[in-house]
XYZ file of C-alpha atoms in Angstrom:
497
model
C -41.232 -29.238 47.926
C -40.933 -32.976 48.109
C -41.988 -34.770 44.954
C -41.095 -38.386 44.274
C -37.487 -38.857 45.262
C -35.050 -40.835 43.145
C -32.698 -42.429 45.643
C -29.876 -44.369 44.046
C -27.164 -46.686 45.455
C -24.067 -47.524 43.411
C -21.602 -50.036 44.759
C -17.900 -49.423 44.113
C -14.841 -50.993 45.762
C -14.597 -49.410 49.167
C -11.425 -47.575 50.033
C -11.415 -48.516 53.705
C -9.802 -46.323 56.314
C -10.386 -46.085 60.020
C -12.169 -42.970 61.195
C -9.028 -42.105 63.186
C -6.677 -42.316 60.203
C -6.032 -39.730 57.554
C -7.051 -40.009 53.943
C -4.408 -39.412 51.235
C -4.817 -35.976 49.674
C -4.969 -37.617 46.228
C -8.097 -39.595 47.161
C -9.788 -36.536 48.671
C -9.005 -34.421 45.617
C -10.487 -37.106 43.377
C -13.728 -36.938 45.352
C -13.742 -33.144 45.334
C -13.296 -33.089 41.545
C -16.297 -35.418 41.139
C -18.317 -33.375 43.649
C -17.622 -30.216 41.605
C -18.276 -31.764 38.191
C -21.536 -33.372 39.326
C -22.892 -30.068 40.549
C -21.785 -28.203 37.430
C -23.644 -30.701 35.224
C -26.698 -31.556 37.325
C -27.389 -28.722 39.780
C -29.480 -26.078 38.013
C -29.265 -23.818 41.076
C -25.486 -23.685 41.256
C -25.357 -20.056 40.105
C -28.738 -18.946 41.447
C -27.253 -16.881 44.265
C -23.525 -17.056 43.497
C -21.588 -15.997 40.418
C -19.359 -18.451 38.587
C -16.386 -16.530 39.917
C -17.618 -16.978 43.496
C -18.216 -20.706 42.992
C -14.793 -21.145 41.386
C -13.262 -19.232 44.290
C -14.700 -21.466 47.000
C -13.490 -24.550 45.124
C -10.023 -23.011 44.857
C -10.099 -22.555 48.616
C -11.323 -26.140 49.108
C -8.554 -27.661 47.001
C -5.981 -25.558 48.869
C -7.147 -27.152 52.128
C -6.319 -30.717 51.060
C -2.678 -30.589 50.039
C -1.961 -32.831 53.018
C -3.736 -35.990 54.251
C -6.887 -35.307 56.295
C -9.288 -37.179 58.505
C -12.660 -37.867 56.910
C -14.491 -35.491 59.262
C -12.203 -32.618 58.249
C -12.797 -33.245 54.551
C -16.513 -33.467 55.254
C -16.494 -29.980 56.808
C -14.847 -28.574 53.683
C -17.512 -30.116 51.447
C -20.216 -28.818 53.818
C -18.934 -25.267 53.361
C -19.508 -25.592 49.625
C -22.901 -27.245 50.081
C -24.094 -24.396 52.290
C -22.496 -21.656 50.167
C -24.644 -22.538 47.137
C -27.782 -21.438 48.988
C -30.442 -24.134 48.721
C -32.329 -25.599 51.660
C -32.691 -28.819 49.629
C -28.916 -29.332 49.655
C -27.780 -32.073 52.000
C -24.353 -33.694 52.311
C -23.924 -36.587 54.740
C -21.205 -38.800 56.165
C -21.255 -42.567 55.591
C -23.690 -44.150 58.047
C -21.138 -46.475 59.623
C -18.649 -43.663 60.157
C -21.170 -41.328 61.764
C -22.425 -44.102 64.038
C -18.922 -44.885 65.318
C -17.922 -41.236 65.535
C -20.985 -40.487 67.673
C -20.614 -43.383 70.099
C -19.918 -42.891 73.796
C -20.608 -40.013 76.184
C -19.385 -37.162 73.971
C -22.369 -34.780 73.559
C -23.372 -31.489 75.149
C -26.216 -32.530 77.465
C -28.782 -29.725 77.278
C -31.060 -28.547 74.476
C -30.591 -24.865 73.641
C -32.603 -22.224 71.820
C -31.884 -18.855 70.228
C -34.000 -16.234 71.996
C -33.484 -12.517 71.316
C -30.185 -13.416 69.612
C -28.946 -15.181 72.743
C -28.100 -18.844 73.189
C -30.150 -20.005 76.173
C -30.608 -23.280 78.026
C -33.884 -24.905 76.971
C -34.100 -27.641 79.598
C -35.037 -27.955 83.247
C -32.005 -29.347 85.089
C -30.084 -29.098 88.341
C -26.785 -27.851 86.916
C -27.464 -24.786 84.729
C -30.908 -23.236 85.290
C -33.472 -23.002 82.509
C -33.184 -19.762 80.547
C -29.546 -19.125 81.446
C -27.602 -17.434 78.661
C -24.553 -19.373 77.468
C -21.599 -17.054 76.798
C -18.986 -19.667 75.954
C -18.331 -23.399 75.904
C -14.786 -24.645 76.441
C -13.578 -21.038 76.090
C -15.213 -20.669 72.641
C -17.513 -17.656 72.490
C -21.130 -18.401 71.634
C -21.126 -16.161 68.553
C -18.114 -18.006 67.167
C -19.790 -21.337 67.886
C -22.983 -20.310 66.086
C -21.121 -19.009 63.050
C -19.160 -22.258 62.809
C -22.307 -24.399 63.001
C -24.353 -22.611 60.332
C -22.878 -24.761 57.541
C -24.553 -27.878 58.979
C -28.065 -26.622 58.167
C -28.700 -25.235 54.688
C -31.209 -22.494 53.838
C -32.263 -20.707 50.643
C -30.149 -17.854 49.340
C -28.540 -15.700 52.005
C -31.053 -16.537 54.722
C -29.758 -16.911 58.304
C -32.967 -17.077 60.374
C -33.747 -20.625 59.242
C -30.480 -21.894 60.682
C -31.987 -21.409 64.141
C -34.114 -24.497 63.406
C -31.011 -26.621 62.937
C -29.321 -25.096 65.999
C -32.406 -25.740 68.113
C -32.728 -29.380 67.105
C -29.129 -30.525 66.661
C -26.835 -28.180 68.591
C -25.097 -30.978 70.515
C -24.585 -33.055 67.364
C -23.221 -30.115 65.377
C -20.920 -29.075 68.228
C -19.516 -32.596 68.474
C -18.865 -32.731 64.726
C -17.271 -29.274 64.642
C -15.123 -29.447 67.777
C -14.767 -33.188 68.302
C -15.955 -35.569 71.027
C -15.762 -34.084 74.556
C -15.744 -35.697 77.980
C -16.664 -32.462 79.760
C -17.811 -28.946 78.924
C -16.702 -25.788 80.722
C -19.742 -23.557 80.357
C -19.653 -19.832 81.048
C -23.196 -18.574 81.577
C -25.341 -15.995 83.332
C -28.601 -16.624 85.143
C -31.879 -15.361 83.610
C -32.105 -11.551 83.659
C -28.675 -11.260 85.285
C -25.270 -10.184 83.938
C -22.837 -11.868 86.336
C -20.974 -14.676 84.558
C -20.588 -18.085 86.182
C -18.427 -21.024 85.107
C -19.368 -24.635 85.585
C -18.018 -27.935 84.286
C -20.678 -30.401 83.173
C -20.311 -33.962 81.912
C -20.976 -35.099 78.355
C -23.805 -37.532 77.645
C -24.560 -40.261 75.113
C -26.425 -39.722 71.866
C -29.433 -41.535 73.318
C -29.474 -39.223 76.345
C -29.077 -36.181 74.085
C -32.164 -37.244 72.127
C -34.116 -37.974 75.309
C -33.315 -34.525 76.737
C -34.404 -32.894 73.496
C -37.744 -34.682 73.642
C -38.188 -33.244 77.140
C -37.094 -29.695 76.302
C -38.887 -26.790 77.954
C -40.187 -25.288 74.684
C -41.896 -28.506 73.555
C -45.469 -27.135 73.952
C -44.689 -24.280 71.535
C -42.256 -25.729 69.008
C -43.105 -29.436 68.935
C -44.463 -29.211 65.399
C -41.292 -27.545 64.115
C -39.299 -30.728 64.568
C -41.838 -33.536 64.237
C -44.284 -34.421 61.513
C -47.577 -33.345 62.987
C -50.001 -36.023 64.099
C -52.763 -33.502 63.494
C -51.495 -31.992 60.258
C -54.181 -29.341 59.927
C -57.009 -27.833 61.937
C -59.682 -25.147 61.828
C -61.430 -23.335 64.640
C -63.458 -20.227 65.345
C -61.570 -17.991 67.754
C -64.163 -15.260 68.158
C -67.298 -13.902 66.522
C -65.305 -12.342 63.686
C -62.091 -14.422 63.510
C -61.186 -17.983 62.462
C -57.868 -19.837 62.557
C -56.680 -22.249 59.855
C -53.481 -24.106 60.799
C -51.616 -26.177 58.212
C -48.526 -27.668 59.844
C -47.248 -29.599 56.829
C -47.982 -30.266 53.184
C -46.978 -33.913 53.533
C -50.609 -34.871 52.978
C -50.735 -37.750 50.511
C -48.380 -38.522 47.627
C -50.396 -36.852 44.848
C -53.765 -35.406 43.828
C -55.424 -38.840 43.764
C -54.142 -40.039 47.124
C -56.872 -40.573 49.713
C -55.063 -38.412 52.278
C -54.972 -35.468 49.873
C -58.631 -35.993 48.958
C -59.552 -35.941 52.644
C -57.610 -32.675 53.044
C -59.397 -31.172 50.046
C -62.733 -32.159 51.572
C -61.662 -30.566 54.854
C -60.802 -27.303 53.090
C -64.112 -27.335 51.222
C -66.042 -27.635 54.466
C -64.023 -24.877 56.176
C -64.380 -22.330 53.400
C -67.985 -23.187 52.717
C -68.647 -22.374 56.362
C -66.727 -19.090 56.053
C -68.561 -18.089 52.878
C -71.902 -18.682 54.578
C -70.943 -16.860 57.765
C -70.655 -13.165 56.961
C -69.663 -12.313 60.534
C -66.180 -13.805 60.165
C -64.147 -11.043 58.571
C -60.672 -12.248 59.623
C -58.871 -15.484 58.846
C -55.564 -16.290 60.526
C -53.566 -18.758 58.407
C -50.846 -20.351 60.520
C -48.114 -22.147 58.544
C -45.265 -21.477 60.991
C -44.432 -25.179 61.311
C -44.737 -26.023 57.632
C -41.458 -27.374 56.267
C -42.955 -28.427 52.928
C -44.473 -31.493 51.355
C -46.041 -32.735 48.150
C -48.014 -31.187 45.321
C -50.768 -30.162 44.991
C -51.451 -29.511 48.688
C -49.790 -26.076 48.686
C -51.515 -24.912 45.499
C -54.938 -26.230 46.517
C -54.696 -24.401 49.838
C -53.735 -21.166 48.096
C -56.698 -21.454 45.710
C -59.026 -20.795 48.679
C -57.240 -17.549 49.563
C -56.955 -15.768 46.217
C -59.428 -14.129 43.849
C -57.083 -14.143 40.847
C -55.923 -16.834 38.379
C -52.404 -18.045 39.148
C -49.638 -20.469 38.293
C -47.337 -22.395 40.555
C -44.331 -20.758 38.893
C -43.440 -18.412 36.067
C -40.617 -20.673 34.843
C -38.927 -23.938 35.757
C -35.977 -25.756 34.221
C -33.379 -28.486 34.678
C -29.892 -28.737 33.186
C -30.002 -32.341 31.935
C -32.306 -34.979 30.461
C -29.879 -37.864 30.834
C -28.267 -38.451 34.222
C -24.670 -37.201 34.230
C -22.026 -39.269 36.049
C -24.542 -42.061 36.447
C -21.815 -44.338 37.833
C -21.933 -42.252 41.029
C -25.723 -41.938 41.190
C -27.468 -43.509 44.195
C -30.189 -45.874 43.018
C -33.124 -47.385 44.869
C -32.612 -50.620 43.020
C -29.488 -52.783 43.324
C -29.871 -55.267 40.472
C -28.228 -53.985 37.260
C -31.308 -54.597 35.096
C -33.655 -52.864 37.521
C -31.244 -49.958 37.883
C -31.276 -49.464 34.138
C -35.073 -49.543 34.119
C -35.198 -47.012 36.951
C -32.721 -44.766 35.149
C -34.729 -44.922 31.918
C -38.036 -44.180 33.698
C -36.509 -41.176 35.435
C -34.975 -39.785 32.242
C -38.212 -40.343 30.301
C -40.092 -38.324 32.928
C -37.574 -35.495 32.626
C -37.853 -35.470 28.835
C -41.632 -35.303 29.038
C -41.819 -32.499 31.613
C -38.756 -30.522 30.468
C -38.597 -30.972 26.677
C -37.489 -27.569 25.411
C -33.754 -26.747 25.226
C -32.863 -23.060 25.581
C -29.383 -21.742 26.354
C -28.226 -25.034 27.798
C -31.274 -25.634 30.023
C -34.429 -27.723 29.540
C -37.623 -25.806 30.316
C -40.901 -27.108 31.707
C -43.788 -27.832 29.331
C -46.767 -25.577 30.088
C -49.090 -28.549 30.636
C -47.216 -29.155 33.904
C -47.739 -25.540 34.986
C -51.233 -24.616 33.866
C -53.106 -21.425 34.712
C -55.223 -22.236 37.774
C -58.409 -20.620 39.013
C -59.464 -19.590 42.522
C -61.839 -21.924 44.287
C -65.390 -20.487 44.010
C -65.905 -20.210 47.784
C -62.550 -18.504 48.380
C -62.172 -16.263 51.425
C -62.763 -12.566 50.708
C -62.064 -11.069 54.123
C -58.783 -10.054 55.752
C -56.073 -12.702 55.871
C -53.385 -12.728 58.569
C -50.501 -15.000 57.594
C -48.273 -16.295 60.418
C -44.750 -17.236 59.279
C -41.519 -18.426 60.904
C -37.973 -19.599 60.086
C -39.269 -23.194 59.910
C -41.163 -22.554 56.651
C -39.449 -24.188 53.683
C -39.976 -25.698 50.228
C -43.701 -26.056 49.436
C -44.437 -24.199 52.675
C -42.449 -21.168 51.550
C -43.899 -21.314 48.027
C -47.362 -21.134 49.575
C -46.340 -18.302 51.915
C -44.796 -16.402 48.986
C -47.964 -16.662 46.909
C -50.121 -15.437 49.790
C -47.723 -12.633 50.774
C -47.162 -11.510 47.193
C -50.553 -11.868 45.554
C -53.153 -11.165 48.244
C -53.759 -8.380 50.733
C -52.688 -10.600 53.594
C -50.987 -9.034 56.596
C -47.856 -11.103 57.242
C -46.716 -11.533 60.857
C -43.770 -13.369 62.411
C -40.212 -14.005 61.237
C -38.538 -14.414 57.841
C -38.956 -17.846 56.271
C -35.950 -19.981 55.388
C -37.460 -20.707 51.964
C -36.981 -18.075 49.267
C -39.649 -15.534 48.303
C -38.798 -15.280 44.583
C -37.946 -18.915 43.956
C -35.944 -21.974 44.912
C -34.574 -25.286 43.695
C -37.050 -28.025 44.460
C -39.425 -30.727 43.233
C -36.990 -33.523 42.368
C -34.119 -34.439 44.708
C -31.283 -36.633 43.458
C -28.299 -38.085 45.284
C -24.717 -38.994 44.444
C -22.069 -40.907 46.375
C -18.390 -39.960 46.214
C -16.381 -43.059 45.237
C -13.588 -42.896 47.806
C -15.000 -41.408 51.017
C -18.581 -42.619 50.414
C -19.873 -39.184 51.423
C -23.319 -38.650 49.885
C -24.622 -35.387 48.520
C -28.219 -34.581 47.621
C -29.778 -31.595 45.864
C -32.972 -30.743 43.979
C -32.678 -30.224 40.249
C -35.661 -28.010 39.291
C -34.817 -24.314 39.304
C -38.112 -22.445 39.539
C -39.237 -18.852 39.764
C -42.394 -18.453 41.830
C -45.417 -16.551 40.547
C -44.916 -13.538 42.796
C -44.459 -9.796 42.166
C -41.583 -7.601 43.232
C -42.324 -5.829 46.507
C -40.429 -3.129 48.351
C -39.885 -5.302 51.422
C -38.909 -8.470 49.570
C -35.188 -8.891 48.870
C -33.613 -11.247 46.350
C -31.953 -14.160 48.087
C -34.079 -13.836 51.201
C -37.206 -15.531 52.496
C -40.690 -14.080 52.889
C -40.255 -10.902 54.949
C -43.130 -10.187 57.384
C -45.012 -6.895 57.454
C -44.747 -7.059 61.241
C -41.610 -8.765 62.552
C -42.610 -10.447 65.805
C -40.208 -12.731 67.671
C -40.775 -14.678 70.838
C -39.591 -12.651 73.829
C -37.519 -14.130 76.620
C -40.392 -13.881 79.103
C -42.747 -15.543 76.629
C -40.166 -18.303 76.186
C -40.108 -18.921 79.945
C -43.916 -18.982 80.067
C -44.302 -20.860 76.754
C -46.592 -18.183 75.359
C -47.361 -17.884 71.649
C -46.021 -14.388 70.994
C -47.018 -14.159 67.318
C -50.578 -15.411 67.757
C -51.208 -13.126 70.729
C -49.822 -10.174 68.736
C -52.131 -11.019 65.822
C -55.240 -11.214 68.013
C -54.421 -7.833 69.537
C -53.893 -6.356 66.065
C -57.320 -7.616 64.992
C -58.913 -6.085 68.095
C -57.306 -2.735 67.349
C -58.546 -2.736 63.758
């Protein structure tokens, strides 16, 4: 969940190398050592899903890969493997801006948006070369399954979750492919037409990054998945669907910076009006809560929303901790400020906040003071009918915390697909960023390791997202027709009950 972000920039002498040249192994190993030490000191979620032995093992592998000079992009892929392996959707490791801009110049990208439908990679764009809905079997003789497996590291998810990676594939397939397999002038695509098995080969030309983005904006599935990739203009809505059913859609929790922000206050007023109406209208027995596009946001939007759906006191989490009060390796920290004096002031303010919220040292970790995690009460006009919660792989951070609370602590019927955010907990709240001194690769992660206030359930698995009671995926025919499979399923389920 996105709280105030400390973004830091530290200027060191730049070890300049062309993107086409190889970096000395010594320089890469220096960066990898710093990358490892930073995460051991600052990343409270380092061993959340992996044992120390497993983490040590992947670093042993990484060091073994850089005994010889390497191009920056190859070193970057190694670091990405580690970033993804840790299992936090708030992890993000990026190339230097100037390098990525140069590396992505020219007509080098796969031209068509794609989408994973029924575990198949299909064309998601009306065009004259490869028909919409065609299944891609291989590109440049690389099988689609191998391509997908190789691209997963570019989009991090919580724990062992895989479903959420479909969001990254859907939005950035061409970019990931170019980074993984290099710039291409042409693509030999082996595909089959919709609902056919005969394989066809066709060579198509690469396009520019601008054209790639333009094609994505004009993808076929835009009417259904537009909110998954763009911050919603209409962030929330409420409507009566029938005489006994209402629909509350909350597409993001990026609704004001804090509890006093006017945007949050307007949202709170909106919720009050919706649930006051529901409490006064005894005919509406069913409430569909649609958070399928909710990738997270700021406190207390998630908690306030939940307070209208529960009848029990609750907390945001059962525990939360960080592993430092003073920034380790501060010489590599990325600051917002650039002047030395202002950087020191920013550093002190940040550390003072940590010491206030996480004052208690236990077993090497600093735990959250209870005043920052108070017992909260349900809103008086909370909904007492049947809740139907719609979830998807897009749901992350504050969105998944909200979905976990509803799925775990109410009698909601959960419909859709597993969330990318964890059910039992995640690392969130406060993202920090470091820059490696030689390559200038930046790495970001969130430092608060929290356990969500949810019970154990037979269908909820450690290291996985919220698991639906009814798994409902979009069918291929619904994809072609742009039908909302999950919502239609839910309405039918309500009719049957």
